[in-house]
mmCIF file of C-alpha atoms in Angstrom:
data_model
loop_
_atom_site.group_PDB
_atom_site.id
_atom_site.type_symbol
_atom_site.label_atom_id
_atom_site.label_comp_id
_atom_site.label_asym_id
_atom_site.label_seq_id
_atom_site.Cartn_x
_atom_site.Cartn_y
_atom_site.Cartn_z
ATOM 1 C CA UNK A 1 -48.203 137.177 118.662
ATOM 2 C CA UNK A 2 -48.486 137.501 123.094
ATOM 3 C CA UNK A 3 -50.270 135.004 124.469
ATOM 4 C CA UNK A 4 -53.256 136.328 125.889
ATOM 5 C CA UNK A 5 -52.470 137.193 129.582
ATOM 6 C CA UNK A 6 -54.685 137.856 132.355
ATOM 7 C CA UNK A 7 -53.898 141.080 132.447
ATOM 8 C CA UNK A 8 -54.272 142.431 129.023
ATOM 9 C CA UNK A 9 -55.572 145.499 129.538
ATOM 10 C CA UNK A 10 -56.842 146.100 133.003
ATOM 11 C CA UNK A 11 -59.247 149.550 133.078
ATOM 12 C CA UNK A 12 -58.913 149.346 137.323
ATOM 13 C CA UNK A 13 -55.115 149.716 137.055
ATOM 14 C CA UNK A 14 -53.030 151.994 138.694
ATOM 15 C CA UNK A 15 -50.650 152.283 135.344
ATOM 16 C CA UNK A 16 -51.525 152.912 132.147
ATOM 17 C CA UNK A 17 -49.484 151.916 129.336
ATOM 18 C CA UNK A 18 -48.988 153.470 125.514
ATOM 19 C CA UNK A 19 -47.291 152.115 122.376
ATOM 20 C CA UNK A 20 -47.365 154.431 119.330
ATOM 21 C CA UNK A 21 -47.287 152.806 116.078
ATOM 22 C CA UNK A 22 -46.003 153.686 112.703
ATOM 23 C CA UNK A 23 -45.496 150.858 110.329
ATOM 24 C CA UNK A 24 -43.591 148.655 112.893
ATOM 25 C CA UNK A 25 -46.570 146.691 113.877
ATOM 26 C CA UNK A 26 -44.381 143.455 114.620
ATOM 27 C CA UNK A 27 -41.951 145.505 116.664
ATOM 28 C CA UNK A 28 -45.218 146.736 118.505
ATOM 29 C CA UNK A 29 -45.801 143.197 119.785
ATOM 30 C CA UNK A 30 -42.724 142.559 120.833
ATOM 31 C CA UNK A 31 -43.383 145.470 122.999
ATOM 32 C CA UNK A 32 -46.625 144.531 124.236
ATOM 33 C CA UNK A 33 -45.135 141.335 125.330
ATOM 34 C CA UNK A 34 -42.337 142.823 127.294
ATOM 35 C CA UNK A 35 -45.018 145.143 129.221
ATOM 36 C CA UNK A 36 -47.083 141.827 129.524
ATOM 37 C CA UNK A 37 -44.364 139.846 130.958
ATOM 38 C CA UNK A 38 -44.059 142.326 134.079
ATOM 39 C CA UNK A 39 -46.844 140.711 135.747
ATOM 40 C CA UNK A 40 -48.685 143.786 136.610
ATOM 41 C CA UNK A 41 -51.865 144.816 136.493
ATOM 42 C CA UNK A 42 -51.961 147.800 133.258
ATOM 43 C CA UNK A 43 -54.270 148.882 131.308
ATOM 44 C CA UNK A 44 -52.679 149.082 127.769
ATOM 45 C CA UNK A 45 -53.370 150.925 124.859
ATOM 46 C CA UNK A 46 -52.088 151.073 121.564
ATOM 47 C CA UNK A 47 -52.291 154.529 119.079
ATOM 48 C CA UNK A 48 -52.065 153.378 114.977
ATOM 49 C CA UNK A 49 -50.438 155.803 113.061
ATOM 50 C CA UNK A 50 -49.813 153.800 110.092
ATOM 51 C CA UNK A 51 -52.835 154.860 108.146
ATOM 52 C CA UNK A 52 -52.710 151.275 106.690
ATOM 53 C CA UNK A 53 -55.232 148.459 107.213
ATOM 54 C CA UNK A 54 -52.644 145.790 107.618
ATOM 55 C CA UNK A 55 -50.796 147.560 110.716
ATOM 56 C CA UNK A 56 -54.097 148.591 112.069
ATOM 57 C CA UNK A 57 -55.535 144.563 111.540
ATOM 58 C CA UNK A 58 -52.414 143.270 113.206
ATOM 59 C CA UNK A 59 -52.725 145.787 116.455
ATOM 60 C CA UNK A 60 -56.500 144.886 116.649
ATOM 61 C CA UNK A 61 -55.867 140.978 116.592
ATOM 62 C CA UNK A 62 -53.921 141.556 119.959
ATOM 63 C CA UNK A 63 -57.358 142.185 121.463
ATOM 64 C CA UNK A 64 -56.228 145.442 123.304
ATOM 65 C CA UNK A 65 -57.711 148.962 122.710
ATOM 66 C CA UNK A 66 -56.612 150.676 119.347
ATOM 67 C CA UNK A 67 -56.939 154.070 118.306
ATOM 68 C CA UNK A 68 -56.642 154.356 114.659
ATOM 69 C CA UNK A 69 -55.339 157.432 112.939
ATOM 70 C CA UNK A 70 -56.563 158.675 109.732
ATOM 71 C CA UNK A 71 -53.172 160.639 109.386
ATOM 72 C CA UNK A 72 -50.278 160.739 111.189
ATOM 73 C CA UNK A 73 -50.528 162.968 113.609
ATOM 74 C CA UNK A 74 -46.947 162.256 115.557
ATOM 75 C CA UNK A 75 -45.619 160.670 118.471
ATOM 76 C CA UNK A 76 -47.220 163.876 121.102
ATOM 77 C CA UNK A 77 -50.355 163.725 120.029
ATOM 78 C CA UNK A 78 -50.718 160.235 119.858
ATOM 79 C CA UNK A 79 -49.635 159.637 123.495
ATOM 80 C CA UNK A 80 -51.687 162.979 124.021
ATOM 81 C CA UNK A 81 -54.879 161.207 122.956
ATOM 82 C CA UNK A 82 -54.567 158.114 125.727
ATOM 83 C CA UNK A 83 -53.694 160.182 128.492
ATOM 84 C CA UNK A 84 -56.422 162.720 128.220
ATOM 85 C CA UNK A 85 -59.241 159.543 128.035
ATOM 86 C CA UNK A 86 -57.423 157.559 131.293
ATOM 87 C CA UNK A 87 -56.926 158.551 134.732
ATOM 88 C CA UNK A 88 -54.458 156.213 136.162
ATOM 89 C CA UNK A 89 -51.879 157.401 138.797
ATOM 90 C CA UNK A 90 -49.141 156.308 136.285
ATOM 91 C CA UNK A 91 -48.294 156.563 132.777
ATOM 92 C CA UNK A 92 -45.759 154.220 131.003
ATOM 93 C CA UNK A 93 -44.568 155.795 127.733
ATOM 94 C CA UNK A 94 -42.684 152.674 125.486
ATOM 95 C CA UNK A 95 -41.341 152.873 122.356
ATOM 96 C CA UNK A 96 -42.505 150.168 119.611
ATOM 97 C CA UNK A 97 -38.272 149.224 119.304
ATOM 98 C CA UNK A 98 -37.872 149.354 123.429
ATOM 99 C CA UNK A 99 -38.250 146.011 125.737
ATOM 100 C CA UNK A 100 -38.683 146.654 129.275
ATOM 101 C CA UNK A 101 -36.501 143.814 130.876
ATOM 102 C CA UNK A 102 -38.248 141.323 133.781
ATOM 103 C CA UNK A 103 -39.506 143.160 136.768
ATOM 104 C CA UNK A 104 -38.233 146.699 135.755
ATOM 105 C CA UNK A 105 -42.191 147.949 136.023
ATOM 106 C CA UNK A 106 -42.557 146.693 139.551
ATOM 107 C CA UNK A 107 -39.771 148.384 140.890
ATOM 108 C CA UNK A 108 -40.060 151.677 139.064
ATOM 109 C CA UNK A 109 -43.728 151.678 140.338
ATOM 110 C CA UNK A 110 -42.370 150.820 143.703
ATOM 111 C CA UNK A 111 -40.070 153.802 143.463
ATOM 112 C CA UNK A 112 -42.873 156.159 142.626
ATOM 113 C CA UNK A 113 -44.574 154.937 145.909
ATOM 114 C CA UNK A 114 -42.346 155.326 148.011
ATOM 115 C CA UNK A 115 -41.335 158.787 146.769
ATOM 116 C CA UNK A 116 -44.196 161.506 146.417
ATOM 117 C CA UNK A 117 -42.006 164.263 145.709
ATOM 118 C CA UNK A 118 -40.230 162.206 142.034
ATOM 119 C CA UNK A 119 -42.816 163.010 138.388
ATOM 120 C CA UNK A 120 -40.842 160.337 136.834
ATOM 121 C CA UNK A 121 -38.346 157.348 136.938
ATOM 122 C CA UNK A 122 -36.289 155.871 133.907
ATOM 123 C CA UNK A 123 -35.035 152.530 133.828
ATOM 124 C CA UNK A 124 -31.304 151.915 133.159
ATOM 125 C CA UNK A 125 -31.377 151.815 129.377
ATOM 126 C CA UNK A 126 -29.063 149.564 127.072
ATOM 127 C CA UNK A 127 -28.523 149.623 123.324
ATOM 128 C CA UNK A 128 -28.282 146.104 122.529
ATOM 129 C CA UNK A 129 -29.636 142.967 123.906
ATOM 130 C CA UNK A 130 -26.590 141.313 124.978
ATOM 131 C CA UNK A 131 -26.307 144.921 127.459
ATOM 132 C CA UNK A 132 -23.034 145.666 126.569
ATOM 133 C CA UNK A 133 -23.738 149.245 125.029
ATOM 134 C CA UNK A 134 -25.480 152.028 127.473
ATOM 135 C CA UNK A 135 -27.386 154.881 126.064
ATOM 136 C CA UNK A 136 -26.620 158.427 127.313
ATOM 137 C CA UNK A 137 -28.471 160.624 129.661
ATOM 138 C CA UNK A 138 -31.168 162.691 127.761
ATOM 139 C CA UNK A 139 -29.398 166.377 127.670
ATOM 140 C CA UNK A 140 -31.943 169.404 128.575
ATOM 141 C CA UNK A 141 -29.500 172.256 127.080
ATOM 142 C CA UNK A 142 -28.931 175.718 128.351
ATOM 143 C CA UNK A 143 -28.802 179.044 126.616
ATOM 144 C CA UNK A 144 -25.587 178.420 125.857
ATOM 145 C CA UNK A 145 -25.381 175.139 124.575
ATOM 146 C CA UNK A 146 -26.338 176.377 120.703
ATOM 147 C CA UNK A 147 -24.181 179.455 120.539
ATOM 148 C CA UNK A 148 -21.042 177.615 121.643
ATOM 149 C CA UNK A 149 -21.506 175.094 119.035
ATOM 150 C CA UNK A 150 -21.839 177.615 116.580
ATOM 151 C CA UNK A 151 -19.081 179.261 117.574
ATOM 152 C CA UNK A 152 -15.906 179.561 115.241
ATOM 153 C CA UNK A 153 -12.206 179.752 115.290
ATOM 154 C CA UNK A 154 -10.125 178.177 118.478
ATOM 155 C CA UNK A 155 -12.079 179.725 121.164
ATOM 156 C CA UNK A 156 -15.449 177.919 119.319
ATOM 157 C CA UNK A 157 -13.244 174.309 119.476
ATOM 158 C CA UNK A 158 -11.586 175.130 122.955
ATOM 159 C CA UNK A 159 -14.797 175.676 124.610
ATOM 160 C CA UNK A 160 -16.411 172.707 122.643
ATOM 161 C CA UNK A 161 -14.105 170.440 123.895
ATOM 162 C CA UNK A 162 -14.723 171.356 127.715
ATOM 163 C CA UNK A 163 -18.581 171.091 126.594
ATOM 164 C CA UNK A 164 -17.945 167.409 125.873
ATOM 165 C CA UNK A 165 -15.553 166.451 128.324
ATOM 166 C CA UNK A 166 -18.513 168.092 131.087
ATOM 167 C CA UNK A 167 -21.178 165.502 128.943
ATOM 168 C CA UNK A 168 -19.262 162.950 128.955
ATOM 169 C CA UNK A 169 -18.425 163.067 132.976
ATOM 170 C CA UNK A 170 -22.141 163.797 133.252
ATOM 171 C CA UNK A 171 -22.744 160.118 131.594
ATOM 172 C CA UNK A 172 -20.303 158.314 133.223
ATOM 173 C CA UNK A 173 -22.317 159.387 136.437
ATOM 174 C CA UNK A 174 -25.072 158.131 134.469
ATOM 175 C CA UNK A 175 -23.437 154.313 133.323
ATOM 176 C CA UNK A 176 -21.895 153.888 136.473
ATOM 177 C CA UNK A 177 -24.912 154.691 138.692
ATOM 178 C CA UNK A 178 -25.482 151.858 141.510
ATOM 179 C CA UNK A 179 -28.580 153.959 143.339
ATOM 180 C CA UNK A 180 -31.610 156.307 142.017
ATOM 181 C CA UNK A 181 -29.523 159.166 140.406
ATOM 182 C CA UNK A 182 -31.236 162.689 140.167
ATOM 183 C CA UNK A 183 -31.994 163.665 135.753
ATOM 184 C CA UNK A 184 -32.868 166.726 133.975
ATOM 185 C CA UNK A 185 -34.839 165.123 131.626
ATOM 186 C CA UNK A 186 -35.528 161.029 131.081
ATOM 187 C CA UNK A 187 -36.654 159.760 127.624
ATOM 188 C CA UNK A 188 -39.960 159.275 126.486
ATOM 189 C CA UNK A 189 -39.345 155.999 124.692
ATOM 190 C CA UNK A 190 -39.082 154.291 128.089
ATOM 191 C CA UNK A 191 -40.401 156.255 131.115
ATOM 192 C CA UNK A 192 -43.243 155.980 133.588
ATOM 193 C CA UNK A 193 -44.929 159.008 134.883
ATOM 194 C CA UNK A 194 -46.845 160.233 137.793
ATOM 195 C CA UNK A 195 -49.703 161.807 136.251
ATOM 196 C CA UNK A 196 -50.468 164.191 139.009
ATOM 197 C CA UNK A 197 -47.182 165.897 139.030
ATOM 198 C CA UNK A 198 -47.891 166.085 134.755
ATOM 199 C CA UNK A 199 -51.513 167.583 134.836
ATOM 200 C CA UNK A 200 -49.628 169.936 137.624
ATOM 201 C CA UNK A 201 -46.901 171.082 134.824
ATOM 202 C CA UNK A 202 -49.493 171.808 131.939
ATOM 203 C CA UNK A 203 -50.335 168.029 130.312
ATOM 204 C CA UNK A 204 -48.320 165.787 128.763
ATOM 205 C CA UNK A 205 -46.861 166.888 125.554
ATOM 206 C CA UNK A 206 -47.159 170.044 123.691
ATOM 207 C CA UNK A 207 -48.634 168.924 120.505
ATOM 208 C CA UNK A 208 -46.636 171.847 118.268
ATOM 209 C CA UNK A 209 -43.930 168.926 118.955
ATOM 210 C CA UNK A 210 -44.352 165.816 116.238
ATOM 211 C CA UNK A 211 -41.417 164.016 116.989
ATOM 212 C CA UNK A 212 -38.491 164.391 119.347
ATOM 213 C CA UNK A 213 -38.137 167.152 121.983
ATOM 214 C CA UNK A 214 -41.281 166.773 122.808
ATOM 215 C CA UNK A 215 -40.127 165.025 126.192
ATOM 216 C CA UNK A 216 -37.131 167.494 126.753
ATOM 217 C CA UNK A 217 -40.159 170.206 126.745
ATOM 218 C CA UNK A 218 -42.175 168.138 129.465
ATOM 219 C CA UNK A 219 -39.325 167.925 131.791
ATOM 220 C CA UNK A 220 -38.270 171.504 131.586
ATOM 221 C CA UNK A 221 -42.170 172.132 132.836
ATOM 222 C CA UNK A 222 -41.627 170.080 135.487
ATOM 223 C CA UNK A 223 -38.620 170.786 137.325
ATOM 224 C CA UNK A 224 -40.356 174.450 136.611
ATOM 225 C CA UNK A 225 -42.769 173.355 139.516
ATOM 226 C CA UNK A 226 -40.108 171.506 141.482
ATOM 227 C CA UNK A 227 -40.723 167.749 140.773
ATOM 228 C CA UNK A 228 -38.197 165.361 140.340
ATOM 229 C CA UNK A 229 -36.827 162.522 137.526
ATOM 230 C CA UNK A 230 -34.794 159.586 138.249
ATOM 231 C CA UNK A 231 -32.690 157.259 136.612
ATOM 232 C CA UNK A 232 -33.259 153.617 138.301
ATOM 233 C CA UNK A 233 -30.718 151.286 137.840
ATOM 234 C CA UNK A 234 -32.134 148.662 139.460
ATOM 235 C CA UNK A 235 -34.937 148.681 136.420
ATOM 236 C CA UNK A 236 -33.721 147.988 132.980
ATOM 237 C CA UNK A 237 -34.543 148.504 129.473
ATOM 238 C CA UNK A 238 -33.406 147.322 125.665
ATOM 239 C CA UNK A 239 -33.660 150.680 123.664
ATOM 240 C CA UNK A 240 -31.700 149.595 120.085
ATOM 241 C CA UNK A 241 -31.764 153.384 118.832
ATOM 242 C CA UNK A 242 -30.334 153.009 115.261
ATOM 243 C CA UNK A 243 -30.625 149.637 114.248
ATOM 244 C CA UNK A 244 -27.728 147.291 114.436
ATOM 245 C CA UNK A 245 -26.499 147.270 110.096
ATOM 246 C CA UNK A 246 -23.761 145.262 108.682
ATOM 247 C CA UNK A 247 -25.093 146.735 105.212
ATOM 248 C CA UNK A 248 -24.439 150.285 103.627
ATOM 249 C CA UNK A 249 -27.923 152.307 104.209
ATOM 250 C CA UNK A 250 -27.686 156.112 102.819
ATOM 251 C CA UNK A 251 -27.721 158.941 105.377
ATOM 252 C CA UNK A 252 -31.190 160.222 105.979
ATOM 253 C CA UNK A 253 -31.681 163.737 107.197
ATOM 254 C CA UNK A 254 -32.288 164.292 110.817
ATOM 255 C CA UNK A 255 -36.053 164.004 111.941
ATOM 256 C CA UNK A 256 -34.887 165.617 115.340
ATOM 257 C CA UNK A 257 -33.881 169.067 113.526
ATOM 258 C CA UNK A 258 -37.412 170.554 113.885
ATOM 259 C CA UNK A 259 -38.119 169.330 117.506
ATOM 260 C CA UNK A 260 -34.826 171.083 118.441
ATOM 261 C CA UNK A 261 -35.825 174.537 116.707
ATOM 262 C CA UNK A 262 -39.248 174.300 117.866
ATOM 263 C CA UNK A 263 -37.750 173.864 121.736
ATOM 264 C CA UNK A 264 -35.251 176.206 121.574
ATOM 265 C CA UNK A 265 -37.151 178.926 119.906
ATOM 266 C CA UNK A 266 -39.830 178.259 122.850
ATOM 267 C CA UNK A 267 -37.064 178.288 125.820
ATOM 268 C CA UNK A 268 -34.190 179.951 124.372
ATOM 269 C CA UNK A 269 -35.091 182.413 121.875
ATOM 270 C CA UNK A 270 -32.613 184.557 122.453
ATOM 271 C CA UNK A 271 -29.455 181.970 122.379
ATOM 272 C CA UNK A 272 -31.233 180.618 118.918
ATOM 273 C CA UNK A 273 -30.693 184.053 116.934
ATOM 274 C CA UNK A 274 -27.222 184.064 117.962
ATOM 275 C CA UNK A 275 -26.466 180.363 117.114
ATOM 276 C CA UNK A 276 -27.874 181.306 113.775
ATOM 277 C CA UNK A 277 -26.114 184.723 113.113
ATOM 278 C CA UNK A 278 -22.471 183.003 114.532
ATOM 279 C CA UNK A 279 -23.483 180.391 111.931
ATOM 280 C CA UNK A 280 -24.408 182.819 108.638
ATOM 281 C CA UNK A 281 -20.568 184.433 109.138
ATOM 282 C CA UNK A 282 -17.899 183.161 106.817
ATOM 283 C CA UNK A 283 -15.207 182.101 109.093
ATOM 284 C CA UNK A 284 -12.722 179.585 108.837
ATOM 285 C CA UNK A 285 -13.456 176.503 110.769
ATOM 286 C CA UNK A 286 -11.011 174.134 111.867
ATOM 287 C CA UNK A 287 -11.102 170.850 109.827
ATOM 288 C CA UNK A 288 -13.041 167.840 111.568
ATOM 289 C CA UNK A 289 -11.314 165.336 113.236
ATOM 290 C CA UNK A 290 -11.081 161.788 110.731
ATOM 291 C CA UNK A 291 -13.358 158.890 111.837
ATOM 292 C CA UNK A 292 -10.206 156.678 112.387
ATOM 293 C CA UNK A 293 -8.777 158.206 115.118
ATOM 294 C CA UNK A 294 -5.883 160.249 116.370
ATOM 295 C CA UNK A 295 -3.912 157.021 117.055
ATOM 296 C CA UNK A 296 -3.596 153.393 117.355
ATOM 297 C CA UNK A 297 -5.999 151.289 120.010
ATOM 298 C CA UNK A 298 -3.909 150.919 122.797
ATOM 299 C CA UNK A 299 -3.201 147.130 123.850
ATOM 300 C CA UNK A 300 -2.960 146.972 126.615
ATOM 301 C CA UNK A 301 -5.086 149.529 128.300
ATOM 302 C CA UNK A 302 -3.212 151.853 130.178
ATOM 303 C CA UNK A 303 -2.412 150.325 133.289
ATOM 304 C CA UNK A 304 -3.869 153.006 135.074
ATOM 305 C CA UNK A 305 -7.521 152.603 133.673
ATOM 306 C CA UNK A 306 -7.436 148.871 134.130
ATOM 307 C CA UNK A 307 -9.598 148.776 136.911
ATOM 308 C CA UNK A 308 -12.706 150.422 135.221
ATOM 309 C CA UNK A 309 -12.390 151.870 131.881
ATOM 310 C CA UNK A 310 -15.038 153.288 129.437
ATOM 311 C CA UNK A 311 -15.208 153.692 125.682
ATOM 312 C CA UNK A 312 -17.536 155.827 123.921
ATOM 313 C CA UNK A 313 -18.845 155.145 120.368
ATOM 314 C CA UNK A 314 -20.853 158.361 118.694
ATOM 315 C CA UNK A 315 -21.398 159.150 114.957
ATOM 316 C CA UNK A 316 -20.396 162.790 116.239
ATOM 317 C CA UNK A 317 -16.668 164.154 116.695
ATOM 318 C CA UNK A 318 -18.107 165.886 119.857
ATOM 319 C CA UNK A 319 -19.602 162.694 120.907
ATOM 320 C CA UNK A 320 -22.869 164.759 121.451
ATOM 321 C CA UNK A 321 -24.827 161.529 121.522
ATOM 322 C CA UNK A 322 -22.533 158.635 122.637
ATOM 323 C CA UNK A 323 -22.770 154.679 123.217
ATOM 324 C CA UNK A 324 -20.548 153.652 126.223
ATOM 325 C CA UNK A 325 -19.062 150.576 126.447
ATOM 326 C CA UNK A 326 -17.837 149.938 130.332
ATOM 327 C CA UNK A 327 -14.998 147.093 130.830
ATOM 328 C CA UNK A 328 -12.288 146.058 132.913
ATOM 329 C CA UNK A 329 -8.653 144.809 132.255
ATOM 330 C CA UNK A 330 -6.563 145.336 129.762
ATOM 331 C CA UNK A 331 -7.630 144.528 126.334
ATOM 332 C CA UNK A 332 -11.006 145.878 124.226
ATOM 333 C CA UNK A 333 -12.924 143.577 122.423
ATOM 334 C CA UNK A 334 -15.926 145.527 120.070
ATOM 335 C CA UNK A 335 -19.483 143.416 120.348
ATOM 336 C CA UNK A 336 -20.686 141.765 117.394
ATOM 337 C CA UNK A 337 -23.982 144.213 117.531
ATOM 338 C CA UNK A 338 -22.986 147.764 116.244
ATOM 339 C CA UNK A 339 -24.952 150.744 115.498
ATOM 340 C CA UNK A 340 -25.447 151.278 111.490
ATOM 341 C CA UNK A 341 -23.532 154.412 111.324
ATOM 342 C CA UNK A 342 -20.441 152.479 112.501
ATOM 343 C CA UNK A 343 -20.873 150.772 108.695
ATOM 344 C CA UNK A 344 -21.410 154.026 107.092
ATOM 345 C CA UNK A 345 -17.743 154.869 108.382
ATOM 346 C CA UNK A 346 -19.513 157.847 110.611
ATOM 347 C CA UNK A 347 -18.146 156.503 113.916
ATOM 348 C CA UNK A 348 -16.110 158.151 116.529
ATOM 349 C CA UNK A 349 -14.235 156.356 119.100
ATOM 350 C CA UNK A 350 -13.055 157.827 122.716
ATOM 351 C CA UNK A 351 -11.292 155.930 125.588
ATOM 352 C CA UNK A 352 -10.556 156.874 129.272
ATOM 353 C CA UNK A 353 -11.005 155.871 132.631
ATOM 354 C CA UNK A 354 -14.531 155.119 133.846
ATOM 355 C CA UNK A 355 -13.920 156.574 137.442
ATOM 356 C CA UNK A 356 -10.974 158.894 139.231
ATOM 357 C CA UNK A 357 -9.236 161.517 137.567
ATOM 358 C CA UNK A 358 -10.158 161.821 134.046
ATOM 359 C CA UNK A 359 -6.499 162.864 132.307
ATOM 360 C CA UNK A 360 -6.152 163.050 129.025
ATOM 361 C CA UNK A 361 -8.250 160.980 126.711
ATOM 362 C CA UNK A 362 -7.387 158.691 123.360
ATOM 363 C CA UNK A 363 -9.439 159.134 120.291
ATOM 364 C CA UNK A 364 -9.097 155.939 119.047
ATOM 365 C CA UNK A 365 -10.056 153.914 115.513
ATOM 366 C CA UNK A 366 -13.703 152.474 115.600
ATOM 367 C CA UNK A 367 -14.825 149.109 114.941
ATOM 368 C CA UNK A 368 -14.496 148.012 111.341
ATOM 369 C CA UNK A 369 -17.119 145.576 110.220
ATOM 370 C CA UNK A 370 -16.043 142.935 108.316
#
């Protein structure tokens, strides 16, 4: 358990912080601790959703304020319910599995401060604790991200392929940033918000959303009304999405389905219908690319992406939702921490250069765990 700092939960603060719990109580500390280690006055508050005595006795012993469930009402709501009883100039939004790293509160505070005219700031966020993995840039899609997915025969794949060669030059802008870099959208597992600029765009979350795209909806309300969200690499943050697995663990289905229909039916009803009627037709679809890769890992690396090189590690052919992996020189070496779809044998592996002319990529063999 924290040690009890002096500023556990601070009412006169300018921040206020929220941790959403679901059955992860121990994660939750670990949390609380990271928030507690930034040295700044917050006023912290924790939301059980557990609906279990244990979880809620554990979040209770920390001595901060709980708010116990008696259902699970999701992720929104819950964050929903602290924000409409505080009235702090800031809002940090942490997920239980999420560790901010040493001063990365300070200067995203700072960075609010100093700039009026930015809702929100991100901290550089990294998949594993060593920081070798980056996450990607949270994509706000268009109206016609869905339809071009759906979309069969060669033109469907041809455009496809553009659609993730423009991601993943979008997130090597993102993994490679060195100053505050202008985002659609930041994720609500690790952000801080300026509340004025969120009671400006209609509240925090809409609470139709339970979990996922809830935060995809907020930041499409406010760059409606002109405010601005920025990655800060100079802040940092240890998000392990997908638990590292050296273990078979069966596919579950995706909790983020209904979030997405929910969004795009409310932005993009139109683009939705067609996805859907491109997807009902009986065409003949182009068989997926294998897991292992169109050919051998190169050793070396091409001379010509020695300098800066990236690999990206997704459980998706389209590497919709990638891991990069930045490095120099001219051999690869995977980190022992992998995601647990890499064990499942669901990994896709693509390698290029990190900067200059992109060229043409290698789709290569992921890691094999041992």
């Amino acid at each position: 358990m924290p040690s009890r700092g002096p500023h556990r939960s601070d009412r006169a603060a300018r921040i206020t912080a929220v941790i959403v719990n679901y059955k992860v109580a121990d994660q939750v500390l670990d949390a609380v601790a990271s928030i507690e280690r930034q040295a700044l006055p917050i006023d912290l508050h924790l939301v059980d959703n557990s609906v279990c005595a244990r979880q809620a006795q554990r979040l209770r012993a920390t001595g901060l304020p709980v708010l116990e469930n008696r259902e699970n009402v999701g992720f929104g709501r819950a964050c929903n319910q602290v924000y409409r009883a505080t009235q702090s100039d800031y809002v940090l939004l942490l997920n239980p599995d999420a560790r901010l790293l040493p001063e990365a509160l300070a200067a995203m505070r700072a960075h609010l401060d100093v700039h009026p005219e930015v809702a929100a700031v991100g901290p550089r966020p990294y998949w594993d604790a060593a920081r070798q993995f980056l996450l990607p840039p949270i994509r706000m899609p268009s109206s016609t991200t869905l339809p071009v997915l759906s979309l069969p025969g060669r033109a469907g794949a041809a455009l496809r392929r553009r659609l993730s060669l423009a991601w993943r030059a979008r997130a090597l802008r993102f993994w490679c940033a060195e100053q505050p870099l202008r985002q659609d959208c930041l994720s609500g597992g690790h952000v801080l918000l300026r509340r004025s600029a969120v009671d400006a765009a209609g509240g925090l979350f809409d609470p139709r959303f339970f979990l996922y795209w809830e935060d995809v909806d907020l930041f499409r309300r406010l760059r409606a009304i002109g405010a601005r969200a920025d990655l800060l690499p100079a802040a940092g943050v240890v998000h392990p999405f997908g638990a590292s697995s050296r273990t078979e663990t069966p596919p579950t289905p995706n909790p983020s389905l209904p979030g997405r229909a929910l969004y795009m039916a409310k932005h993009h009803r139109w683009s939705s219908r067609i996805a859907d009627l491109l997807g009902k037709i009986q065409w003949h679809q182009p068989p997926r690319p294998r897991s292992a890769g169109a050919c051998a890992l190169p050793n070396p690396i091409p001379h010509a992406w020695q300098q800066h090189w990236c690999i990206e590690l997704s459980p998706d052919p389209l590497f919709l939702w990638p891991l990069g992996l930045l490095g120099r020189g001219p051999t690869l070496r995977w980190p022992q921490s992998l995601p647990d779809w890499v064990a499942r044998g669901e990994a896709y592996a693509r390698l290029g250069p990190a900067t200059g002319a992109q060229g043409k990529l290698i789709v290569v063999p992921p890691p094999v765990l041992s």
